[in-house]
Amino acid sequence: MKKFLDGPVDQVTEGVTQAIAADAFTFAEYDESAGEKVAWSDYSYWGSTFRMFFKNRVAVTLLVLLAAILLFTIVQPHLPGQRPATLINNDPDTGMMLMNIPPNDEFIFGTNSIGQDLWSMVWSGTRTSLFIGFAVACSEIVLGITMGVLWGYVRQLDHLLTSIYNIADNIPQTIMLILISYILRPSMSTIILAMCLTSWLKMARFIRNQIVIIRDRDYNLASRCLGTPTWRIIVKNLLPYLVSVMMLRIATTIPEAIGNEVFLTYIGLGLPVAIPSLGNLINSGRGLLMYESLRYQLIFPAVVLSFVTVSFYIIGNAFADAADPKNHL
């Protein structure tokens, strides 16, 4: 290298370049097959989502316990030694109703004021309330997401659907639930119908706002320019982006529906007393709160209701965070 530094500038530059090239570099030959190779990634959206979710131990534990409760509510009536929820139990010796018996070996949760087994009633009521919650959630998924996507993406429908929303939203949901439950005969179908007619508004408005934000992004404009059908843009480009926020909203719908059922029962417009539900049990137990020996009739259904609602909320939040692509590695 030193011998090149004593000459003219051009010669020095050329000499240094030759020295560096000779000492430090090895020229590679052109490989035509290598130029045809494309990069690939083993990234999976749902795989990454579930990996993120299962890292949350609290949510996973609650999910296992909630799944066990759901399974138990289904199989409980078919287990040996179970009494029907509506059966009035009598003393075989005296023929008197076994009423207000505290929890013991025979009656795990005790009996109520007319001798019904509270253990069977709690699980039957949980089954009824969960059925109402899932039915309302399914209707909200179908109706709320469909209306929200059309509202946000199809500009011609924006004015019409906005007017419908403003009219319906100005009527308090509580008033709507009370009116529908009062006009129709109290039953499970009446409660589900009343909730379905009001619950989709929040979901539709929420989805609409999210669609408006992302509908004119570059990849959606490119898809429209390429002639991609509208339904395919919605299914492939828009809805996957909203999975996390939709899951959060759906997870909160189930406990909200159960809470509405409890509220309607509390004001006397819920399910008939003959149909066990968490609302009926809590409404019956609240009148016994001042009697220390009878508080168990409120505590057991209240604990089950609290666990179910809190679990759905925590699991929904955890899954929404896991489904957010920004949290994926």
Tab-separated table of C-alpha atoms in Angstrom:
chain	number	residue	atom	x	y	z
A	1	MET	CA	0.000	0.000	0.000
A	2	LYS	CA	2.842	2.420	0.886
A	3	LYS	CA	4.379	2.346	-2.586
A	4	PHE	CA	1.208	3.844	-4.096
A	5	LEU	CA	1.259	6.927	-1.832
A	6	ASP	CA	4.496	8.446	-3.257
A	7	GLY	CA	3.247	9.152	-6.819
A	8	PRO	CA	0.768	11.621	-8.401
A	9	VAL	CA	-2.771	11.849	-7.027
A	10	ASP	CA	-4.419	9.880	-9.869
A	11	GLN	CA	-1.915	7.095	-9.592
A	12	VAL	CA	-2.251	7.040	-5.801
A	13	THR	CA	-6.052	6.762	-6.019
A	14	GLU	CA	-5.926	4.008	-8.621
A	15	GLY	CA	-3.280	2.120	-6.670
A	16	VAL	CA	-5.192	2.317	-3.397
A	17	THR	CA	-8.341	1.091	-5.106
A	18	GLN	CA	-6.520	-1.868	-6.633
A	19	ALA	CA	-4.902	-2.724	-3.311
A	20	ILE	CA	-8.157	-2.595	-1.400
A	21	ALA	CA	-9.971	-4.592	-4.077
A	22	ALA	CA	-7.293	-7.228	-4.096
A	23	ASP	CA	-6.978	-7.547	-0.332
A	24	ALA	CA	-10.530	-7.108	0.968
A	25	PHE	CA	-13.036	-8.275	-1.625
A	26	THR	CA	-13.946	-11.403	-3.516
A	27	PHE	CA	-16.108	-10.811	-6.560
A	28	ALA	CA	-19.230	-12.995	-6.727
A	29	GLU	CA	-20.534	-14.413	-9.953
A	30	TYR	CA	-24.058	-13.582	-11.086
A	31	ASP	CA	-26.551	-16.365	-10.320
A	32	GLU	CA	-29.691	-16.071	-12.407
A	33	SER	CA	-31.650	-18.617	-10.331
A	34	ALA	CA	-31.021	-16.616	-7.132
A	35	GLY	CA	-32.696	-13.593	-8.703
A	36	GLU	CA	-35.909	-15.578	-9.125
A	37	LYS	CA	-36.200	-16.475	-5.452
A	38	VAL	CA	-38.790	-14.591	-3.395
A	39	ALA	CA	-38.788	-13.911	0.318
A	40	TRP	CA	-41.369	-15.639	2.510
A	41	SER	CA	-42.459	-15.557	6.131
A	42	ASP	CA	-44.072	-18.168	8.344
A	43	TYR	CA	-46.122	-15.457	10.118
A	44	SER	CA	-49.702	-16.468	10.845
A	45	TYR	CA	-52.163	-13.888	12.144
A	46	TRP	CA	-54.291	-16.328	14.122
A	47	GLY	CA	-51.275	-18.290	15.279
A	48	SER	CA	-49.673	-15.114	16.609
A	49	THR	CA	-52.995	-14.061	18.172
A	50	PHE	CA	-53.376	-17.298	20.115
A	51	ARG	CA	-49.721	-17.253	21.199
A	52	MET	CA	-50.180	-13.755	22.599
A	53	PHE	CA	-53.455	-14.724	24.294
A	54	PHE	CA	-52.067	-17.828	26.006
A	55	LYS	CA	-49.279	-15.738	27.519
A	56	ASN	CA	-51.942	-14.055	29.662
A	57	ARG	CA	-52.246	-16.567	32.500
A	58	VAL	CA	-55.137	-14.816	34.228
A	59	ALA	CA	-57.261	-14.804	31.076
A	60	VAL	CA	-56.402	-18.423	30.276
A	61	THR	CA	-57.284	-19.530	33.816
A	62	LEU	CA	-60.616	-17.705	33.679
A	63	LEU	CA	-61.291	-19.185	30.236
A	64	VAL	CA	-60.761	-22.724	31.556
A	65	LEU	CA	-62.999	-22.095	34.574
A	66	LEU	CA	-65.685	-20.457	32.445
A	67	ALA	CA	-65.623	-23.331	29.965
A	68	ALA	CA	-65.961	-25.765	32.870
A	69	ILE	CA	-68.996	-23.859	34.164
A	70	LEU	CA	-70.595	-23.804	30.715
A	71	LEU	CA	-70.046	-27.543	30.357
A	72	PHE	CA	-71.345	-28.229	33.846
A	73	THR	CA	-74.550	-26.258	33.298
A	74	ILE	CA	-75.271	-28.508	30.310
A	75	VAL	CA	-74.532	-31.861	31.915
A	76	GLN	CA	-75.741	-31.048	35.456
A	77	PRO	CA	-79.386	-32.159	34.940
A	78	HIS	CA	-78.160	-35.525	33.631
A	79	LEU	CA	-75.842	-36.299	36.540
A	80	PRO	CA	-76.979	-38.874	39.138
A	81	GLY	CA	-78.642	-37.578	42.283
A	82	GLN	CA	-79.705	-34.243	40.776
A	83	ARG	CA	-83.152	-32.873	41.561
A	84	PRO	CA	-85.254	-30.965	39.013
A	85	ALA	CA	-84.862	-27.221	39.487
A	86	THR	CA	-88.609	-26.589	39.811
A	87	LEU	CA	-89.351	-29.586	42.066
A	88	ILE	CA	-90.736	-28.705	45.505
A	89	ASN	CA	-89.053	-31.031	48.000
A	90	ASN	CA	-91.137	-32.362	50.890
A	91	ASP	CA	-90.181	-34.147	54.067
A	92	PRO	CA	-91.051	-37.839	53.503
A	93	ASP	CA	-92.134	-38.223	57.129
A	94	THR	CA	-94.287	-35.135	57.654
A	95	GLY	CA	-95.081	-34.127	54.089
A	96	MET	CA	-94.028	-30.538	54.923
A	97	MET	CA	-91.987	-28.504	52.488
A	98	LEU	CA	-88.260	-28.496	53.189
A	99	MET	CA	-88.118	-24.732	52.995
A	100	ASN	CA	-85.201	-22.451	53.901
A	101	ILE	CA	-82.883	-25.348	54.747
A	102	PRO	CA	-79.290	-24.004	54.968
A	103	PRO	CA	-76.538	-25.664	52.905
A	104	ASN	CA	-75.836	-29.223	54.029
A	105	ASP	CA	-74.796	-32.614	52.651
A	106	GLU	CA	-78.180	-33.224	51.028
A	107	PHE	CA	-78.756	-29.707	49.665
A	108	ILE	CA	-75.389	-28.224	48.709
A	109	PHE	CA	-76.733	-24.673	48.324
A	110	GLY	CA	-79.704	-25.182	50.616
A	111	THR	CA	-83.370	-24.697	49.674
A	112	ASN	CA	-85.513	-21.637	49.073
A	113	SER	CA	-88.761	-20.506	50.681
A	114	ILE	CA	-90.874	-23.148	48.906
A	115	GLY	CA	-88.479	-26.081	49.244
A	116	GLN	CA	-86.769	-26.002	45.837
A	117	ASP	CA	-83.156	-27.158	45.621
A	118	LEU	CA	-81.071	-23.996	45.228
A	119	TRP	CA	-78.151	-25.974	43.749
A	120	SER	CA	-80.249	-27.090	40.775
A	121	MET	CA	-81.904	-23.677	40.469
A	122	VAL	CA	-78.583	-21.806	40.349
A	123	TRP	CA	-77.209	-23.959	37.531
A	124	SER	CA	-80.507	-23.961	35.663
A	125	GLY	CA	-80.659	-20.179	36.030
A	126	THR	CA	-77.075	-19.857	34.831
A	127	ARG	CA	-77.935	-21.963	31.788
A	128	THR	CA	-80.949	-19.749	31.024
A	129	SER	CA	-79.056	-16.473	31.473
A	130	LEU	CA	-76.111	-17.651	29.370
A	131	PHE	CA	-78.481	-18.747	26.610
A	132	ILE	CA	-80.012	-15.271	26.583
A	133	GLY	CA	-76.563	-13.665	26.545
A	134	PHE	CA	-75.273	-15.804	23.668
A	135	ALA	CA	-78.487	-15.308	21.666
A	136	VAL	CA	-78.244	-11.532	21.991
A	137	ALA	CA	-74.517	-11.599	21.173
A	138	CYS	CA	-75.121	-13.645	18.002
A	139	SER	CA	-77.824	-11.253	16.813
A	140	GLU	CA	-75.560	-8.302	17.523
A	141	ILE	CA	-72.733	-9.923	15.566
A	142	VAL	CA	-74.899	-10.520	12.500
A	143	LEU	CA	-77.040	-7.387	12.522
A	144	GLY	CA	-74.602	-4.935	14.095
A	145	ILE	CA	-71.595	-5.804	11.947
A	146	THR	CA	-73.646	-6.003	8.736
A	147	MET	CA	-75.336	-2.647	9.297
A	148	GLY	CA	-72.098	-1.058	10.491
A	149	VAL	CA	-70.115	-2.160	7.446
A	150	LEU	CA	-72.809	-1.004	5.008
A	151	TRP	CA	-73.209	2.244	6.922
A	152	GLY	CA	-69.512	3.021	6.824
A	153	TYR	CA	-68.556	1.759	3.359
A	154	VAL	CA	-71.565	2.505	1.150
A	155	ARG	CA	-71.725	6.300	1.054
A	156	GLN	CA	-75.248	6.362	-0.379
A	157	LEU	CA	-76.603	4.748	2.803
A	158	ASP	CA	-74.826	7.061	5.212
A	159	HIS	CA	-77.599	9.692	5.477
A	160	LEU	CA	-80.411	7.138	5.803
A	161	LEU	CA	-78.716	4.979	8.423
A	162	THR	CA	-77.507	8.028	10.353
A	163	SER	CA	-81.108	9.272	10.592
A	164	ILE	CA	-82.323	5.856	11.760
A	165	TYR	CA	-79.557	5.696	14.349
A	166	ASN	CA	-80.248	9.195	15.673
A	167	ILE	CA	-83.939	8.413	16.120
A	168	ALA	CA	-83.368	5.052	17.800
A	169	ASP	CA	-80.459	6.243	19.937
A	170	ASN	CA	-82.434	9.162	21.381
A	171	ILE	CA	-84.801	6.660	23.014
A	172	PRO	CA	-83.072	5.298	26.151
A	173	GLN	CA	-82.378	1.577	25.936
A	174	THR	CA	-83.931	1.039	29.364
A	175	ILE	CA	-87.223	2.574	28.188
A	176	MET	CA	-87.207	0.404	25.059
A	177	LEU	CA	-86.598	-2.751	27.096
A	178	ILE	CA	-89.364	-1.859	29.550
A	179	LEU	CA	-91.897	-0.992	26.802
A	180	ILE	CA	-91.293	-4.128	24.739
A	181	SER	CA	-91.330	-6.366	27.822
A	182	TYR	CA	-94.516	-4.667	29.032
A	183	ILE	CA	-96.373	-4.904	25.712
A	184	LEU	CA	-95.488	-8.531	24.979
A	185	ARG	CA	-96.069	-11.459	27.291
A	186	PRO	CA	-93.085	-12.056	29.603
A	187	SER	CA	-91.039	-14.939	28.245
A	188	MET	CA	-87.529	-15.809	27.175
A	189	SER	CA	-88.250	-14.944	23.530
A	190	THR	CA	-89.668	-11.566	24.584
A	191	ILE	CA	-86.520	-10.647	26.510
A	192	ILE	CA	-84.250	-11.782	23.669
A	193	LEU	CA	-86.315	-9.807	21.125
A	194	ALA	CA	-86.261	-6.680	23.288
A	195	MET	CA	-82.482	-6.828	23.680
A	196	CYS	CA	-81.843	-7.652	20.025
A	197	LEU	CA	-83.845	-4.622	18.881
A	198	THR	CA	-81.667	-2.266	20.907
A	199	SER	CA	-78.223	-3.863	21.282
A	200	TRP	CA	-77.146	-3.715	17.614
A	201	LEU	CA	-77.074	0.101	17.552
A	202	LYS	CA	-73.861	0.423	19.551
A	203	MET	CA	-72.096	-2.243	17.503
A	204	ALA	CA	-73.226	-0.712	14.192
A	205	ARG	CA	-72.092	2.777	15.207
A	206	PHE	CA	-68.761	1.449	16.425
A	207	ILE	CA	-68.063	-0.551	13.262
A	208	ARG	CA	-69.170	2.372	11.086
A	209	ASN	CA	-66.645	4.726	12.697
A	210	GLN	CA	-63.835	2.213	12.233
A	211	ILE	CA	-64.751	1.577	8.591
A	212	VAL	CA	-64.784	5.317	7.808
A	213	ILE	CA	-61.244	5.577	9.156
A	214	ILE	CA	-59.738	2.812	6.982
A	215	ARG	CA	-61.969	2.636	3.891
A	216	ASP	CA	-59.906	5.162	1.846
A	217	ARG	CA	-56.464	3.872	2.676
A	218	ASP	CA	-54.111	3.100	-0.184
A	219	TYR	CA	-54.625	-0.658	-0.287
A	220	ASN	CA	-58.419	-0.231	-0.425
A	221	LEU	CA	-58.160	2.372	-3.186
A	222	ALA	CA	-55.846	0.049	-5.114
A	223	SER	CA	-58.321	-2.809	-4.715
A	224	ARG	CA	-61.166	-0.672	-6.084
A	225	CYS	CA	-59.013	0.468	-9.005
A	226	LEU	CA	-58.256	-3.168	-9.845
A	227	GLY	CA	-61.979	-3.934	-9.946
A	228	THR	CA	-62.150	-5.989	-6.763
A	229	PRO	CA	-65.793	-6.644	-5.797
A	230	THR	CA	-67.110	-4.663	-2.834
A	231	TRP	CA	-67.909	-7.769	-0.788
A	232	ARG	CA	-64.353	-9.028	-1.196
A	233	ILE	CA	-62.878	-5.693	-0.087
A	234	ILE	CA	-65.096	-5.781	2.996
A	235	VAL	CA	-64.279	-9.382	3.866
A	236	LYS	CA	-60.563	-9.360	3.018
A	237	ASN	CA	-59.470	-5.768	3.649
A	238	LEU	CA	-61.768	-4.268	6.269
A	239	LEU	CA	-63.138	-6.882	8.660
A	240	PRO	CA	-59.788	-8.582	9.503
A	241	TYR	CA	-58.479	-5.185	10.575
A	242	LEU	CA	-61.365	-4.900	13.061
A	243	VAL	CA	-61.135	-8.352	14.663
A	244	SER	CA	-59.678	-7.061	17.920
A	245	VAL	CA	-62.242	-4.315	18.482
A	246	MET	CA	-65.139	-6.577	17.448
A	247	MET	CA	-64.076	-9.290	19.868
A	248	LEU	CA	-63.914	-6.761	22.685
A	249	ARG	CA	-67.418	-5.513	21.909
A	250	ILE	CA	-68.836	-9.041	21.602
A	251	ALA	CA	-67.248	-10.117	24.890
A	252	THR	CA	-68.934	-7.229	26.702
A	253	THR	CA	-72.311	-7.933	25.068
A	254	ILE	CA	-72.860	-11.239	26.906
A	255	PRO	CA	-72.498	-9.879	30.466
A	256	GLU	CA	-74.452	-6.778	29.425
A	257	ALA	CA	-77.345	-8.957	28.223
A	258	ILE	CA	-77.267	-10.961	31.466
A	259	GLY	CA	-77.289	-7.703	33.419
A	260	ASN	CA	-80.290	-6.454	31.438
A	261	GLU	CA	-82.139	-9.702	32.185
A	262	VAL	CA	-81.425	-9.246	35.890
A	263	PHE	CA	-82.640	-5.632	35.705
A	264	LEU	CA	-85.885	-6.513	33.932
A	265	THR	CA	-86.560	-9.237	36.466
A	266	TYR	CA	-85.798	-6.812	39.289
A	267	ILE	CA	-88.533	-4.425	38.113
A	268	GLY	CA	-90.988	-7.252	37.510
A	269	LEU	CA	-90.830	-7.446	33.696
A	270	GLY	CA	-88.407	-10.338	33.315
A	271	LEU	CA	-88.912	-14.044	32.999
A	272	PRO	CA	-91.825	-15.733	34.757
A	273	VAL	CA	-91.019	-17.109	38.217
A	274	ALA	CA	-91.507	-20.638	36.860
A	275	ILE	CA	-88.386	-20.230	34.659
A	276	PRO	CA	-85.218	-20.246	36.791
A	277	SER	CA	-82.740	-17.533	35.881
A	278	LEU	CA	-80.051	-15.613	37.696
A	279	GLY	CA	-82.312	-12.584	37.588
A	280	ASN	CA	-85.167	-14.436	39.280
A	281	LEU	CA	-82.872	-15.907	41.916
A	282	ILE	CA	-81.250	-12.576	42.741
A	283	ASN	CA	-84.629	-10.846	42.802
A	284	SER	CA	-85.928	-13.459	45.250
A	285	GLY	CA	-82.784	-13.352	47.369
A	286	ARG	CA	-82.581	-9.578	47.741
A	287	GLY	CA	-85.666	-9.593	49.956
A	288	LEU	CA	-83.864	-11.923	52.365
A	289	LEU	CA	-80.679	-9.892	52.662
A	290	MET	CA	-81.595	-8.606	56.117
A	291	TYR	CA	-81.988	-12.152	57.459
A	292	GLU	CA	-78.527	-13.500	58.203
A	293	SER	CA	-79.596	-17.145	58.128
A	294	LEU	CA	-81.163	-16.742	54.653
A	295	ARG	CA	-78.515	-14.642	52.912
A	296	TYR	CA	-77.134	-17.718	51.160
A	297	GLN	CA	-80.134	-17.532	48.790
A	298	LEU	CA	-78.699	-14.278	47.420
A	299	ILE	CA	-74.991	-14.980	47.827
A	300	PHE	CA	-74.756	-18.122	45.661
A	301	PRO	CA	-76.470	-16.739	42.498
A	302	ALA	CA	-74.737	-13.376	42.963
A	303	VAL	CA	-71.304	-15.049	43.100
A	304	VAL	CA	-71.994	-17.071	39.946
A	305	LEU	CA	-73.306	-13.990	38.126
A	306	SER	CA	-70.303	-11.900	39.173
A	307	PHE	CA	-67.810	-14.563	38.112
A	308	VAL	CA	-69.428	-15.034	34.690
A	309	THR	CA	-69.651	-11.316	33.883
A	310	VAL	CA	-66.139	-10.462	35.117
A	311	SER	CA	-64.638	-13.461	33.300
A	312	PHE	CA	-66.183	-12.514	29.979
A	313	TYR	CA	-64.912	-8.958	30.353
A	314	ILE	CA	-61.330	-9.953	31.219
A	315	ILE	CA	-61.163	-12.660	28.547
A	316	GLY	CA	-62.575	-10.272	25.940
A	317	ASN	CA	-60.018	-7.591	26.762
A	318	ALA	CA	-57.159	-10.089	26.690
A	319	PHE	CA	-58.228	-11.536	23.338
A	320	ALA	CA	-58.745	-8.058	21.872
A	321	ASP	CA	-55.192	-7.099	22.846
A	322	ALA	CA	-53.857	-10.368	21.424
A	323	ALA	CA	-55.750	-9.880	18.159
A	324	ASP	CA	-54.309	-6.392	17.634
A	325	PRO	CA	-51.574	-6.748	14.959
A	326	LYS	CA	-49.586	-3.967	16.627
A	327	ASN	CA	-48.920	-6.312	19.541
A	328	HIS	CA	-47.603	-9.127	17.322
A	329	LEU	CA	-43.911	-9.789	17.045
